Amino acid sequence: MRGDLVRKLIARCLTTGLAVVAFLVVALTGATGWGLALAVAALAAAAVERRVRPDADIVAETVLLAAGILVGYARRLDDGFDPVLALTALVLLGLVLLVGPLRDAGNLEIRAANLPVRAWTPLVAARLGGVLLGLLAVVAMAAAFALPAVLALVVVLLVAAGCGAVGLDLARRRFRPSGGGGPVARALRAHQPEFLLYFSAPPGSEYQVTMWLPYLERLGRPFLVLLREPEFLPTIAAATRAPVVYCPTLKAMDEALVPSLRVAFYVNHGAKNSHCIRFTQLTHVQLHHGDSDKAPSANPVSAIFDKIFVAGPAAIERYARAGVEIPAEKFVVVGRPQVEAIEVRREVRPLTAPTVLYTPTWTGHHADANYCSLPVAEPMLRRLLDRGATVILRAHPYTGQNPASARQLARLTELLAADRTRTGRQHLWGAAASRELSLTDCVNRSDALVSDVSGVISDYLYSGKPYAVTDLGVDGDEFLTRFPLARSGYVLRRDMANLDEVLTGLLDTDPLAAARWQTRRRYLGDFPADAYAEGFLDAARRELEPGWNPPTPRARGTPPPSPPTPDPGPGHHTRVPEPARGTPHPGP
C-alpha cells in the first residue's frame, strides 16, 4: 500500500508543479514556446495521474493550464483582441468546469458487458476527463504553430457538442427514468439469471473472481457477475460469457437484482458485501478465494452469510480456534475445485535435480497478518541453487504495493537471472511464472514447495508432494497451534538456522509423506479424484434448487497410501458438529 501512496504523491506533485510552472512561464516571461511545451508535459502528467488516481480532482490544475495555453495562443497570434479566440476561451473554460460534474454523473449510471445493450452515455462520460486533456493538448499545439483561431474553435465546439449530448441524456435518465428500468435491467430480466457472483475489492484482485468463474459456468444455469468498482469491468467481462454489471450505487443494485435471482455468492469479506446482504430474498453463500490458516480465513464477518462453503473440516476447526462461533449448519464442505487439475504424486523418492516452487506472500494490511518471507529469503534461495534446484518464483499479486517488498523481490530475480545465465537452468519468475502459467501449472511443474502461510499450501497439499512453511517468528511457540497445516510440512525458521535440515527433509528423506495424506483429507475434503469438483457443483445446485439430489455416486478410484475411509459420494457434504463453547483463543 505504501507503493501506491508513493506513486500517487509523485503523480500529484508532477501535475501540480508542471501546471504552475507552465502558467508562470507563459504569463510572466517571453518564452511562450517553452511555456506551451511545459503545458503539454503537465497534461501528460495529468493523464498519468488519472490512471494512478481515477478519482483525482485536477480541476484547479486544468483551469490553470487552459488559461496559460490561451494566453500563449493570444501572444502567438499577436493580432490584438480576437473575438474568435475569445469565444474559444469561453467555450473551453466552460468545458473545463462542466466535464467533472458530467463525469461524476455518468459514474452513477449502471454499466454492463456481455449483454445486448448499448448504454453509450455512461461510457462516454467516463472518458470525458481524458478527452478534455487531449483537447487542451490540441489547442496547445495549435498555439505553438500559430494556427488560425477558427481551427481551435471548431475542435472545441465539436467536443462541446458531444458533452452537451451526454449531459442531455444523463438529465433525461435522472429526471425522466423509464418505468420498466433502464436497458440493463430489461436485458437482465430477459436473461433470467438464477444467481449472482458479487465482487468488491481493491485494484488487482480480479483473480478472486476468475478462479471461480469456470465452476460457476459448469453449473449450467444463467447467472451474472455484479461489480462495485468500474476498473474490473473489462477484465472480468473478458473472462466469462456471463453478463457483468457494474453497479456504482445502491439504486443501481436495486435495478440489477432482478426477481429471478435466488442465490448470491461472495469471494471475500469486502465492506461493500453488506450492500448485497440486505436483499433478504436471496441465499447468501461465502466461497472465499483460497484456504489457508491465515487470520483472515476465520473472519467473524463470515457469520452474516447463510452458508459458508469450505474446502474441508479443517476450515471449520479454524473458526473454532479463533473463538468465532458460527452454527455448524452454516458450513458445507465442498472441497476446493480449483485443485482438480493438479497432478497427484504418491511415490516418495529423493530429488536429485528438483524444481522448487517458491511462493512468498505479501505483507498484509496489518502487522498480525504479515507472513511475507521476502526479507529473509535470499539465503534459502542461494542454498536451493547450490543444490542444483530449478526455482519457480511466483510472488503474490500485491507484492509491488510495498516498495520494500518490490526491492527484495527484484534482488531475488537478479539471483535467478544470474544463475540461469551461468548454469542454463530454466528458472521462472515475473510474468513467466504468474501470468503465462497458472498456479496449477506451477504446482505440476514443481517437485516441492517453499511457501509462506497462505492458501497456496492448501492447493499444493492436493498434489501429495512435500512442502516447507516459513515461520517468521511473529507467533512464537504458537506457530504450529495457529497454523496446523505446517505440521505436515517442514517449518523453516526466520533465522534460517535449520535451513539444511529442512531442505534435506523436503528434497531427500521426506519423513512426513504419510502425514500429508491425512492432512489432505482434513483440509481438502474426501471426494473422489475423478469427480473432485462435483462436491462444489452439487452443493451449489442444492442452494439453487433445494429439492435437487445428485446422481448416484460413482465408484471411488484407488485411494492414496493411507488408511481408506468410506467414500461419501461427490454430493455428500461433511458436517462438523458445532465447536464446544469455551474453546481457547490462540490470539489474533
Coordinates of C-alpha atoms in Angstrom, one line a residue:
M1 CA 0.0 0.0 0.0
R2 CA 3.0 2.3 0.6
G3 CA 4.0 1.9 -3.0
D4 CA 0.5 3.1 -4.1
L5 CA 0.9 6.1 -1.9
V6 CA 4.3 7.0 -3.3
R7 CA 3.1 6.7 -6.9
K8 CA 0.1 8.9 -6.1
L9 CA 2.2 11.5 -4.4
I10 CA 4.6 11.6 -7.3
A11 CA 1.8 11.9 -9.9
R12 CA 0.2 14.7 -7.8
C13 CA 3.4 16.7 -7.5
L14 CA 4.2 16.4 -11.2
T15 CA 0.8 17.5 -12.3
T16 CA 0.5 20.5 -10.0
G17 CA 4.2 21.5 -10.3
L18 CA 4.3 21.4 -14.1
A19 CA 0.9 23.2 -14.3
V20 CA 2.1 26.1 -12.1
V21 CA 5.5 26.4 -13.8
A22 CA 3.9 26.3 -17.3
F23 CA 1.5 29.1 -16.4
L24 CA 4.2 31.2 -14.8
V25 CA 6.5 30.8 -17.8
V26 CA 3.7 31.8 -20.3
A27 CA 2.3 34.7 -18.2
L28 CA 5.5 36.2 -16.8
T29 CA 8.2 35.6 -19.4
G30 CA 8.5 35.9 -23.1
A31 CA 9.3 32.2 -23.5
T32 CA 5.9 31.3 -24.9
G33 CA 7.1 28.2 -26.7
W34 CA 8.7 26.8 -23.6
G35 CA 5.6 27.5 -21.6
L36 CA 3.4 25.7 -24.1
A37 CA 5.8 22.7 -24.1
L38 CA 5.6 22.6 -20.3
A39 CA 1.8 22.8 -20.5
V40 CA 1.8 19.7 -22.8
A41 CA 4.1 18.0 -20.3
A42 CA 1.7 18.9 -17.5
L43 CA -1.2 17.5 -19.5
A44 CA 0.7 14.2 -19.9
A45 CA 1.4 14.1 -16.2
A46 CA -2.3 14.7 -15.5
A47 CA -3.3 11.8 -17.8
V48 CA -0.9 9.6 -15.8
E49 CA -2.3 10.8 -12.5
R50 CA -5.8 9.9 -13.7
R51 CA -4.6 6.4 -14.3
V52 CA -3.0 6.1 -10.9
R53 CA -5.8 8.0 -9.2
P54 CA -9.0 7.5 -11.2
D55 CA -11.0 9.8 -8.8
A56 CA -8.3 12.6 -8.8
D57 CA -9.7 16.1 -8.7
I58 CA -7.5 18.1 -11.1
V59 CA -9.9 20.9 -11.9
A60 CA -7.6 23.7 -10.5
E61 CA -4.7 22.4 -12.5
T62 CA -6.8 22.1 -15.7
V63 CA -8.1 25.7 -15.3
L64 CA -4.6 26.9 -14.8
L65 CA -3.3 25.1 -17.9
A66 CA -6.2 26.2 -20.0
A67 CA -5.6 29.8 -19.0
G68 CA -1.9 29.6 -19.7
I69 CA -2.5 27.9 -23.1
L70 CA -5.0 30.6 -24.1
V71 CA -2.6 33.4 -23.1
G72 CA 0.1 31.8 -25.1
Y73 CA -2.2 31.4 -28.1
A74 CA -3.0 35.2 -28.0
R75 CA 0.7 36.0 -27.9
R76 CA 1.4 33.7 -30.8
L77 CA -1.3 35.3 -33.0
D78 CA -0.3 38.8 -31.9
D79 CA -3.4 40.3 -33.6
G80 CA -4.8 42.3 -30.6
F81 CA -8.3 41.3 -29.5
D82 CA -9.5 38.3 -31.5
P83 CA -13.3 37.6 -31.0
V84 CA -12.9 34.0 -32.3
L85 CA -10.1 33.3 -29.8
A86 CA -12.3 34.9 -27.1
L87 CA -15.2 32.6 -28.0
T88 CA -12.8 29.6 -28.0
A89 CA -11.7 30.6 -24.5
L90 CA -15.2 30.9 -23.2
V91 CA -16.3 27.5 -24.5
L92 CA -13.0 25.8 -23.4
L93 CA -13.2 27.2 -19.9
G94 CA -16.9 26.2 -19.7
L95 CA -15.9 22.6 -20.7
V96 CA -13.1 22.6 -18.0
L97 CA -15.8 23.4 -15.4
L98 CA -18.5 21.1 -16.7
V99 CA -16.6 17.9 -17.6
G100 CA -16.0 16.9 -14.0
P101 CA -19.7 17.0 -13.0
L102 CA -20.7 15.2 -16.2
R103 CA -18.2 12.5 -15.5
D104 CA -19.4 12.1 -11.9
A105 CA -23.0 11.9 -13.1
G106 CA -22.0 9.3 -15.6
N107 CA -20.2 7.3 -12.9
L108 CA -23.6 6.9 -11.1
E109 CA -25.1 5.1 -14.0
I110 CA -25.2 1.3 -14.2
R111 CA -22.9 -0.2 -16.9
A112 CA -22.8 -3.7 -18.3
A113 CA -20.8 -6.0 -20.6
N114 CA -21.8 -9.3 -22.3
L115 CA -25.4 -8.0 -22.5
P116 CA -27.2 -6.9 -25.7
V117 CA -27.5 -3.3 -24.6
R118 CA -25.9 -0.1 -25.8
A119 CA -25.6 2.3 -23.0
W120 CA -23.1 4.7 -24.6
T121 CA -23.7 7.7 -22.4
P122 CA -22.0 6.3 -19.2
L123 CA -19.0 5.1 -21.2
V124 CA -18.5 8.4 -22.9
A125 CA -19.0 10.3 -19.7
A126 CA -16.3 8.2 -18.0
R127 CA -13.8 9.2 -20.7
L128 CA -14.6 12.9 -20.8
G129 CA -11.6 13.7 -18.5
G130 CA -9.2 12.2 -20.9
V131 CA -11.0 13.9 -23.8
L132 CA -10.6 17.3 -22.2
L133 CA -6.8 16.7 -21.6
G134 CA -6.5 15.7 -25.2
L135 CA -8.4 18.8 -26.3
L136 CA -6.2 21.1 -24.3
A137 CA -3.1 19.4 -25.9
V138 CA -4.6 20.0 -29.4
V139 CA -5.2 23.7 -28.6
A140 CA -1.7 24.0 -27.2
M141 CA -0.2 22.6 -30.4
A142 CA -2.4 24.9 -32.5
A143 CA -1.0 27.8 -30.4
A144 CA 2.6 26.6 -30.7
F145 CA 2.3 26.6 -34.6
A146 CA 0.2 29.8 -34.6
L147 CA -2.7 28.2 -36.5
P148 CA -5.8 30.3 -37.1
A149 CA -8.0 30.5 -34.0
V150 CA -11.0 29.4 -36.0
L151 CA -9.5 25.9 -36.3
A152 CA -9.2 25.6 -32.5
L153 CA -12.8 26.9 -32.2
V154 CA -14.1 24.2 -34.5
V155 CA -12.4 21.5 -32.5
V156 CA -13.6 22.9 -29.2
L157 CA -17.2 23.3 -30.4
L158 CA -17.2 19.6 -31.6
V159 CA -16.2 18.4 -28.2
A160 CA -18.7 20.8 -26.6
A161 CA -21.5 19.3 -28.8
G162 CA -20.6 15.8 -27.6
C163 CA -20.6 16.9 -24.0
G164 CA -23.9 18.6 -24.5
A165 CA -25.4 15.4 -25.8
V166 CA -24.0 13.4 -22.9
G167 CA -25.4 16.0 -20.4
L168 CA -28.9 15.9 -22.0
D169 CA -29.1 12.1 -22.0
L170 CA -27.9 12.0 -18.3
A171 CA -30.5 14.5 -17.4
R172 CA -33.2 12.5 -19.2
R173 CA -32.1 9.4 -17.3
R174 CA -32.2 11.2 -14.0
F175 CA -35.4 13.2 -14.3
R176 CA -37.5 11.0 -16.6
P177 CA -36.5 7.4 -15.9
S178 CA -38.3 4.7 -17.9
G179 CA -41.0 2.9 -16.0
G180 CA -39.5 -0.6 -16.5
G181 CA -36.0 0.4 -15.6
G182 CA -33.1 1.1 -17.9
P183 CA -31.8 -1.1 -20.8
V184 CA -29.6 -3.1 -18.5
A185 CA -32.4 -4.0 -16.2
R186 CA -34.6 -5.0 -19.2
A187 CA -31.8 -7.2 -20.6
L188 CA -31.2 -8.8 -17.2
R189 CA -34.9 -9.7 -16.9
A190 CA -34.8 -11.3 -20.3
H191 CA -31.6 -13.2 -19.3
Q192 CA -33.4 -14.6 -16.2
P193 CA -30.2 -15.2 -14.0
E194 CA -30.7 -17.6 -11.2
F195 CA -27.7 -16.5 -9.1
L196 CA -25.0 -13.8 -9.0
L197 CA -21.4 -13.5 -8.1
Y198 CA -20.9 -10.3 -6.0
F199 CA -17.5 -8.7 -6.0
S200 CA -15.9 -5.6 -4.4
A201 CA -12.2 -5.4 -3.8
P202 CA -9.1 -3.2 -4.2
P203 CA -7.4 -3.0 -7.7
G204 CA -5.5 -6.1 -8.8
S205 CA -7.9 -8.5 -7.0
E206 CA -9.8 -9.9 -10.1
Y207 CA -8.1 -13.3 -9.6
Q208 CA -10.5 -13.8 -6.7
V209 CA -13.4 -13.9 -9.2
T210 CA -11.7 -15.5 -12.2
M211 CA -10.8 -18.6 -10.1
W212 CA -14.5 -19.3 -9.6
L213 CA -15.9 -18.4 -13.0
P214 CA -15.2 -21.8 -14.7
Y215 CA -17.0 -23.7 -11.9
L216 CA -20.0 -21.4 -11.8
E217 CA -20.3 -21.7 -15.6
R218 CA -20.3 -25.5 -15.2
L219 CA -23.5 -25.3 -13.2
G220 CA -25.2 -24.7 -16.5
R221 CA -27.5 -22.0 -15.0
P222 CA -27.8 -18.4 -16.2
F223 CA -26.0 -16.0 -13.8
L224 CA -24.4 -12.6 -13.6
V225 CA -21.3 -11.0 -12.0
L226 CA -22.1 -7.8 -10.1
L227 CA -19.2 -5.4 -9.6
R228 CA -18.9 -2.4 -7.4
E229 CA -15.7 -0.9 -8.9
P230 CA -15.6 0.1 -12.5
E231 CA -11.9 -0.9 -13.2
F232 CA -12.8 -4.6 -13.1
L233 CA -15.5 -4.5 -15.8
P234 CA -13.3 -5.1 -18.9
T235 CA -11.0 -7.7 -17.4
I236 CA -13.8 -9.8 -15.8
A237 CA -16.1 -9.4 -18.8
A238 CA -13.2 -10.9 -20.9
A239 CA -13.0 -13.9 -18.6
T240 CA -16.7 -15.1 -18.9
R241 CA -19.6 -15.2 -21.2
A242 CA -22.0 -14.3 -18.4
P243 CA -23.3 -10.7 -18.1
V244 CA -21.0 -8.5 -16.0
V245 CA -22.7 -5.5 -14.4
Y246 CA -21.1 -2.5 -12.6
C247 CA -23.4 -1.0 -10.0
P248 CA -22.0 2.2 -8.5
T249 CA -24.9 2.9 -6.2
L250 CA -27.5 1.1 -4.1
K251 CA -30.2 2.3 -6.5
A252 CA -28.3 0.7 -9.4
M253 CA -28.2 -2.6 -7.4
D254 CA -32.0 -2.4 -6.9
E255 CA -32.2 -2.3 -10.7
A256 CA -29.8 -5.1 -11.4
L257 CA -31.1 -7.6 -8.8
V258 CA -34.0 -8.9 -10.9
P259 CA -36.7 -11.2 -9.4
S260 CA -35.3 -14.4 -11.0
L261 CA -32.2 -14.4 -8.7
R262 CA -32.2 -16.8 -5.8
V263 CA -28.6 -17.1 -4.6
A264 CA -25.7 -14.6 -4.2
F265 CA -22.1 -16.0 -4.0
Y266 CA -19.2 -13.9 -2.5
V267 CA -15.4 -14.5 -2.7
N268 CA -14.2 -12.2 0.1
H269 CA -15.2 -10.2 3.1
G270 CA -15.3 -6.8 1.4
A271 CA -17.0 -4.0 3.3
K272 CA -19.5 -3.5 0.5
N273 CA -20.8 -7.0 0.8
S274 CA -23.3 -5.6 3.2
H275 CA -24.9 -3.7 0.3
C276 CA -26.0 -7.1 -1.1
I277 CA -26.7 -8.9 2.1
R278 CA -29.6 -6.6 2.6
F279 CA -31.5 -8.4 -0.1
T280 CA -33.1 -11.0 2.2
Q281 CA -34.9 -12.9 -0.5
L282 CA -31.5 -14.3 -1.6
T283 CA -29.5 -17.1 0.0
H284 CA -26.0 -15.6 0.6
V285 CA -23.1 -18.0 0.3
Q286 CA -19.4 -17.2 1.1
L287 CA -17.0 -19.1 -1.2
H288 CA -13.6 -17.4 -0.1
H289 CA -10.8 -17.1 -2.6
G290 CA -8.4 -19.5 -1.0
D291 CA -8.0 -21.8 2.0
S292 CA -5.2 -21.0 4.5
D293 CA -4.5 -20.8 8.2
K294 CA -4.2 -17.0 8.0
A295 CA -6.2 -14.9 10.4
P296 CA -8.5 -13.5 7.6
S297 CA -9.6 -17.1 6.8
A298 CA -11.5 -17.1 10.1
N299 CA -13.1 -13.7 9.8
P300 CA -16.0 -13.2 12.2
V301 CA -17.8 -11.4 9.4
S302 CA -18.5 -14.9 7.9
A303 CA -21.3 -15.2 10.3
I304 CA -23.5 -12.8 8.3
F305 CA -23.8 -15.3 5.4
D306 CA -26.5 -18.0 5.2
K307 CA -23.9 -20.6 4.1
I308 CA -20.2 -20.8 4.2
F309 CA -18.6 -23.2 1.6
V310 CA -15.3 -24.5 3.0
A311 CA -12.7 -26.8 1.5
G312 CA -12.6 -29.3 4.4
P313 CA -13.3 -29.8 8.1
A314 CA -10.0 -28.0 9.0
A315 CA -11.6 -24.7 7.9
I316 CA -14.4 -25.2 10.4
E317 CA -11.9 -26.0 13.1
R318 CA -10.1 -22.8 12.2
Y319 CA -13.1 -20.7 13.1
A320 CA -13.4 -22.5 16.5
R321 CA -9.7 -22.0 17.3
A322 CA -10.1 -18.2 16.6
G323 CA -13.1 -18.1 19.0
V324 CA -15.5 -17.4 16.2
E325 CA -18.8 -19.1 17.0
I326 CA -20.8 -19.9 13.9
P327 CA -23.7 -22.5 13.9
A328 CA -22.5 -25.8 12.4
E329 CA -25.4 -25.9 9.9
K330 CA -24.0 -22.9 8.1
F331 CA -20.9 -24.8 7.0
V332 CA -20.8 -27.0 3.9
V333 CA -17.6 -28.9 3.0
V334 CA -17.3 -28.7 -0.8
G335 CA -13.5 -29.3 -1.4
R336 CA -11.6 -26.8 -3.4
P337 CA -12.5 -27.4 -7.0
Q338 CA -9.6 -25.3 -8.3
V339 CA -7.2 -28.2 -7.5
E340 CA -8.9 -30.8 -9.7
A341 CA -6.3 -30.3 -12.5
I342 CA -3.3 -30.7 -10.1
E343 CA -1.4 -33.9 -10.7
V344 CA -1.1 -36.2 -7.7
R345 CA 2.3 -37.8 -6.9
R346 CA 2.2 -40.7 -4.5
E347 CA 5.7 -42.1 -4.7
V348 CA 8.4 -41.0 -2.2
R349 CA 11.8 -40.5 -3.8
P350 CA 15.0 -38.4 -3.4
L351 CA 15.1 -35.4 -5.7
T352 CA 18.5 -35.0 -7.3
A353 CA 17.7 -32.1 -9.7
P354 CA 14.4 -30.8 -8.2
T355 CA 12.2 -28.0 -9.4
V356 CA 11.1 -26.0 -6.3
L357 CA 8.2 -23.6 -6.3
Y358 CA 8.7 -20.6 -4.0
T359 CA 5.5 -18.5 -3.3
P360 CA 6.2 -15.6 -0.9
T361 CA 3.0 -13.8 0.2
W362 CA 2.5 -10.1 0.7
T363 CA 2.8 -8.1 3.9
G364 CA -0.9 -7.8 4.5
H365 CA -3.0 -4.9 5.7
H366 CA -1.9 -5.3 9.3
A367 CA 1.2 -6.4 11.2
D368 CA -0.5 -9.5 12.6
A369 CA -1.2 -10.7 9.0
N370 CA 2.4 -10.1 7.7
Y371 CA 3.8 -13.5 6.8
C372 CA 6.0 -12.3 4.0
S373 CA 9.4 -14.1 3.9
L374 CA 11.0 -11.9 1.2
P375 CA 13.2 -10.0 3.7
V376 CA 14.9 -13.3 4.7
A377 CA 14.6 -15.4 1.6
E378 CA 18.0 -14.8 -0.1
P379 CA 19.9 -17.5 2.0
M380 CA 17.2 -20.0 1.2
L381 CA 17.3 -19.2 -2.5
R382 CA 21.1 -19.4 -2.6
R383 CA 21.1 -22.8 -0.9
L384 CA 18.5 -24.2 -3.3
L385 CA 20.7 -23.1 -6.2
D386 CA 23.7 -24.7 -4.6
R387 CA 21.7 -28.0 -4.5
G388 CA 21.1 -27.7 -8.3
A389 CA 17.4 -26.8 -8.0
T390 CA 15.4 -25.1 -10.6
V391 CA 13.3 -22.4 -9.0
I392 CA 9.9 -21.1 -9.9
L393 CA 9.4 -17.8 -8.1
R394 CA 5.7 -16.8 -8.0
A395 CA 5.0 -13.8 -5.9
H396 CA 1.7 -12.5 -4.6
P397 CA -0.1 -10.1 -6.9
Y398 CA 0.0 -7.4 -4.1
T399 CA 3.8 -7.6 -3.6
G400 CA 4.5 -4.5 -5.7
Q401 CA 2.3 -2.3 -3.5
N402 CA 5.1 -2.3 -0.9
P403 CA 8.3 -0.7 -2.1
A404 CA 10.5 -2.7 0.3
S405 CA 8.9 -6.0 -0.9
A406 CA 9.3 -4.9 -4.5
R407 CA 13.1 -4.3 -4.0
Q408 CA 13.5 -7.6 -2.2
L409 CA 11.7 -9.4 -5.0
A410 CA 13.9 -7.7 -7.5
R411 CA 17.0 -8.9 -5.7
L412 CA 15.8 -12.5 -5.8
T413 CA 15.0 -12.3 -9.5
E414 CA 18.5 -10.9 -10.1
L415 CA 20.0 -14.0 -8.4
L416 CA 17.8 -16.3 -10.5
A417 CA 18.7 -14.5 -13.7
A418 CA 22.4 -14.7 -13.0
D419 CA 22.2 -18.4 -12.2
R420 CA 20.2 -19.1 -15.4
T421 CA 23.0 -17.3 -17.4
R422 CA 25.7 -19.3 -15.6
T423 CA 24.1 -22.8 -15.5
G424 CA 21.3 -22.8 -18.1
R425 CA 18.7 -23.9 -15.5
Q426 CA 15.3 -22.6 -16.6
H427 CA 14.3 -20.6 -13.5
L428 CA 11.0 -18.8 -13.9
W429 CA 9.8 -15.5 -12.3
G430 CA 7.7 -12.4 -13.0
A431 CA 5.2 -12.7 -15.8
A432 CA 6.5 -16.1 -16.9
A433 CA 5.5 -17.5 -13.5
S434 CA 2.4 -15.5 -12.7
R435 CA 0.7 -14.7 -16.0
E436 CA 1.9 -17.1 -18.6
L437 CA 1.5 -20.0 -16.1
S438 CA -1.4 -20.6 -13.8
L439 CA -0.8 -21.7 -10.2
T440 CA -1.9 -25.2 -11.2
D441 CA 0.8 -25.2 -14.0
C442 CA 3.4 -24.1 -11.4
V443 CA 2.4 -26.9 -9.0
N444 CA 2.5 -29.5 -11.7
R445 CA 6.0 -28.4 -12.9
S446 CA 7.5 -28.5 -9.4
D447 CA 8.7 -31.3 -7.1
A448 CA 8.4 -29.4 -3.8
L449 CA 7.1 -26.1 -2.4
V450 CA 8.5 -23.4 -0.1
S451 CA 5.8 -21.1 0.9
D452 CA 4.7 -18.5 3.5
V453 CA 1.5 -19.1 5.3
S454 CA -1.0 -18.7 2.5
G455 CA -3.7 -20.6 0.5
V456 CA -1.1 -21.9 -1.9
I457 CA -0.1 -24.5 0.7
S458 CA -3.6 -26.0 0.8
D459 CA -3.7 -26.2 -3.0
Y460 CA -0.3 -27.8 -3.1
L461 CA -1.3 -30.3 -0.5
Y462 CA -3.6 -31.9 -3.1
S463 CA -0.6 -33.0 -5.1
G464 CA 0.8 -35.0 -2.2
K465 CA 4.3 -33.5 -2.8
P466 CA 6.4 -32.1 0.1
Y467 CA 6.3 -28.5 1.2
A468 CA 8.1 -26.2 3.6
V469 CA 6.4 -23.4 5.5
T470 CA 8.3 -20.2 6.7
D471 CA 7.9 -19.2 10.3
L472 CA 8.7 -15.6 10.6
G473 CA 8.6 -15.7 14.4
V474 CA 5.7 -13.4 14.9
D475 CA 3.7 -16.2 16.6
G476 CA 6.5 -17.6 18.7
D477 CA 5.8 -21.1 20.2
E478 CA 2.2 -20.9 19.0
F479 CA 3.0 -21.2 15.3
L480 CA 2.0 -24.8 14.9
T481 CA -1.1 -24.3 17.0
R482 CA -2.2 -21.4 14.9
F483 CA -1.2 -23.0 11.6
P484 CA -1.8 -26.7 11.9
L485 CA -1.2 -27.2 8.2
A486 CA 2.5 -26.6 9.0
R487 CA 2.6 -29.8 11.0
S488 CA 2.6 -31.8 7.8
G489 CA 5.3 -29.6 6.3
Y490 CA 8.9 -28.7 7.1
V491 CA 9.0 -25.5 9.2
L492 CA 11.7 -23.1 8.2
R493 CA 12.7 -20.6 10.9
R494 CA 13.2 -16.9 10.3
D495 CA 16.9 -17.1 11.2
M496 CA 17.4 -19.9 8.7
A497 CA 19.3 -21.9 11.3
N498 CA 17.6 -25.1 10.3
L499 CA 17.7 -24.5 6.6
D500 CA 19.9 -27.6 5.7
E501 CA 17.7 -29.8 7.9
V502 CA 14.5 -28.5 6.2
L503 CA 15.9 -28.9 2.7
T504 CA 17.1 -32.5 3.5
G505 CA 13.6 -33.4 4.6
L506 CA 11.9 -31.5 1.8
L507 CA 14.1 -32.8 -1.1
D508 CA 15.7 -36.1 0.2
T509 CA 14.1 -38.1 3.0
D510 CA 10.6 -36.7 3.3
P511 CA 9.6 -38.3 6.6
L512 CA 6.2 -36.5 6.6
A513 CA 4.8 -38.1 3.5
A514 CA 2.2 -40.3 5.3
A515 CA 1.1 -37.4 7.5
R516 CA 0.3 -35.3 4.4
W517 CA -2.3 -37.7 3.2
Q518 CA -4.2 -37.5 6.5
T519 CA -3.9 -33.7 6.4
R520 CA -5.1 -33.6 2.8
R521 CA -8.5 -35.1 3.7
R522 CA -9.0 -32.6 6.6
Y523 CA -8.1 -29.6 4.5
L524 CA -9.5 -30.5 1.1
G525 CA -12.4 -32.9 1.9
D526 CA -12.8 -36.5 1.0
F527 CA -14.0 -36.5 -2.6
P528 CA -13.1 -39.0 -5.4
A529 CA -10.3 -37.7 -7.6
D530 CA -12.2 -38.4 -10.9
A531 CA -15.1 -36.1 -9.8
Y532 CA -13.5 -33.8 -7.2
A533 CA -15.2 -30.6 -8.4
E534 CA -18.6 -32.3 -8.1
G535 CA -18.5 -31.6 -4.4
F536 CA -18.8 -27.9 -5.0
L537 CA -21.1 -28.2 -8.0
D538 CA -23.6 -30.4 -6.1
A539 CA -23.6 -28.1 -3.1
A540 CA -24.2 -25.0 -5.4
R541 CA -27.0 -26.8 -7.2
R542 CA -28.6 -27.7 -3.9
E543 CA -28.7 -24.0 -2.9
L544 CA -30.2 -23.1 -6.3
E545 CA -32.8 -25.9 -6.1
P546 CA -33.3 -27.2 -2.5
G547 CA -35.1 -30.4 -3.7
W548 CA -32.2 -31.3 -6.1
N549 CA -30.4 -34.6 -5.5
P550 CA -27.1 -35.6 -7.1
P551 CA -26.9 -38.6 -9.4
T552 CA -25.8 -42.0 -8.0
P553 CA -22.1 -41.7 -6.8
R554 CA -19.5 -43.2 -9.0
A555 CA -17.1 -45.9 -7.6
R556 CA -14.1 -44.5 -5.9
G557 CA -10.7 -44.9 -7.5
T558 CA -7.6 -46.1 -5.9
P559 CA -7.1 -44.2 -2.6
P560 CA -3.8 -42.6 -1.6
P561 CA -1.4 -44.6 0.5
S562 CA -3.2 -44.0 3.8
P563 CA -6.0 -45.8 5.7
P564 CA -9.1 -45.7 3.5
T565 CA -12.3 -44.2 4.6
P566 CA -15.8 -44.8 3.2
D567 CA -16.5 -42.7 0.2
P568 CA -19.4 -40.4 0.9
G569 CA -20.0 -39.7 -2.8
P570 CA -19.5 -36.5 -4.7
G571 CA -22.7 -35.0 -3.4
H572 CA -22.1 -35.5 0.2
H573 CA -21.4 -32.5 2.5
T574 CA -19.4 -33.3 5.6
R575 CA -21.0 -31.6 8.6
V576 CA -18.8 -30.9 11.6
P577 CA -20.6 -30.5 15.0
E578 CA -20.6 -27.0 16.4
P579 CA -17.5 -26.4 18.4
A580 CA -17.8 -26.6 22.1
R581 CA -18.2 -23.4 24.0
G582 CA -15.1 -22.0 25.7
T583 CA -12.5 -23.1 23.1
P584 CA -9.2 -21.4 24.0
H585 CA -8.5 -18.4 21.8
P586 CA -4.9 -18.7 20.5
G587 CA -4.6 -14.9 19.9
P588 CA -5.2 -12.6 17.0

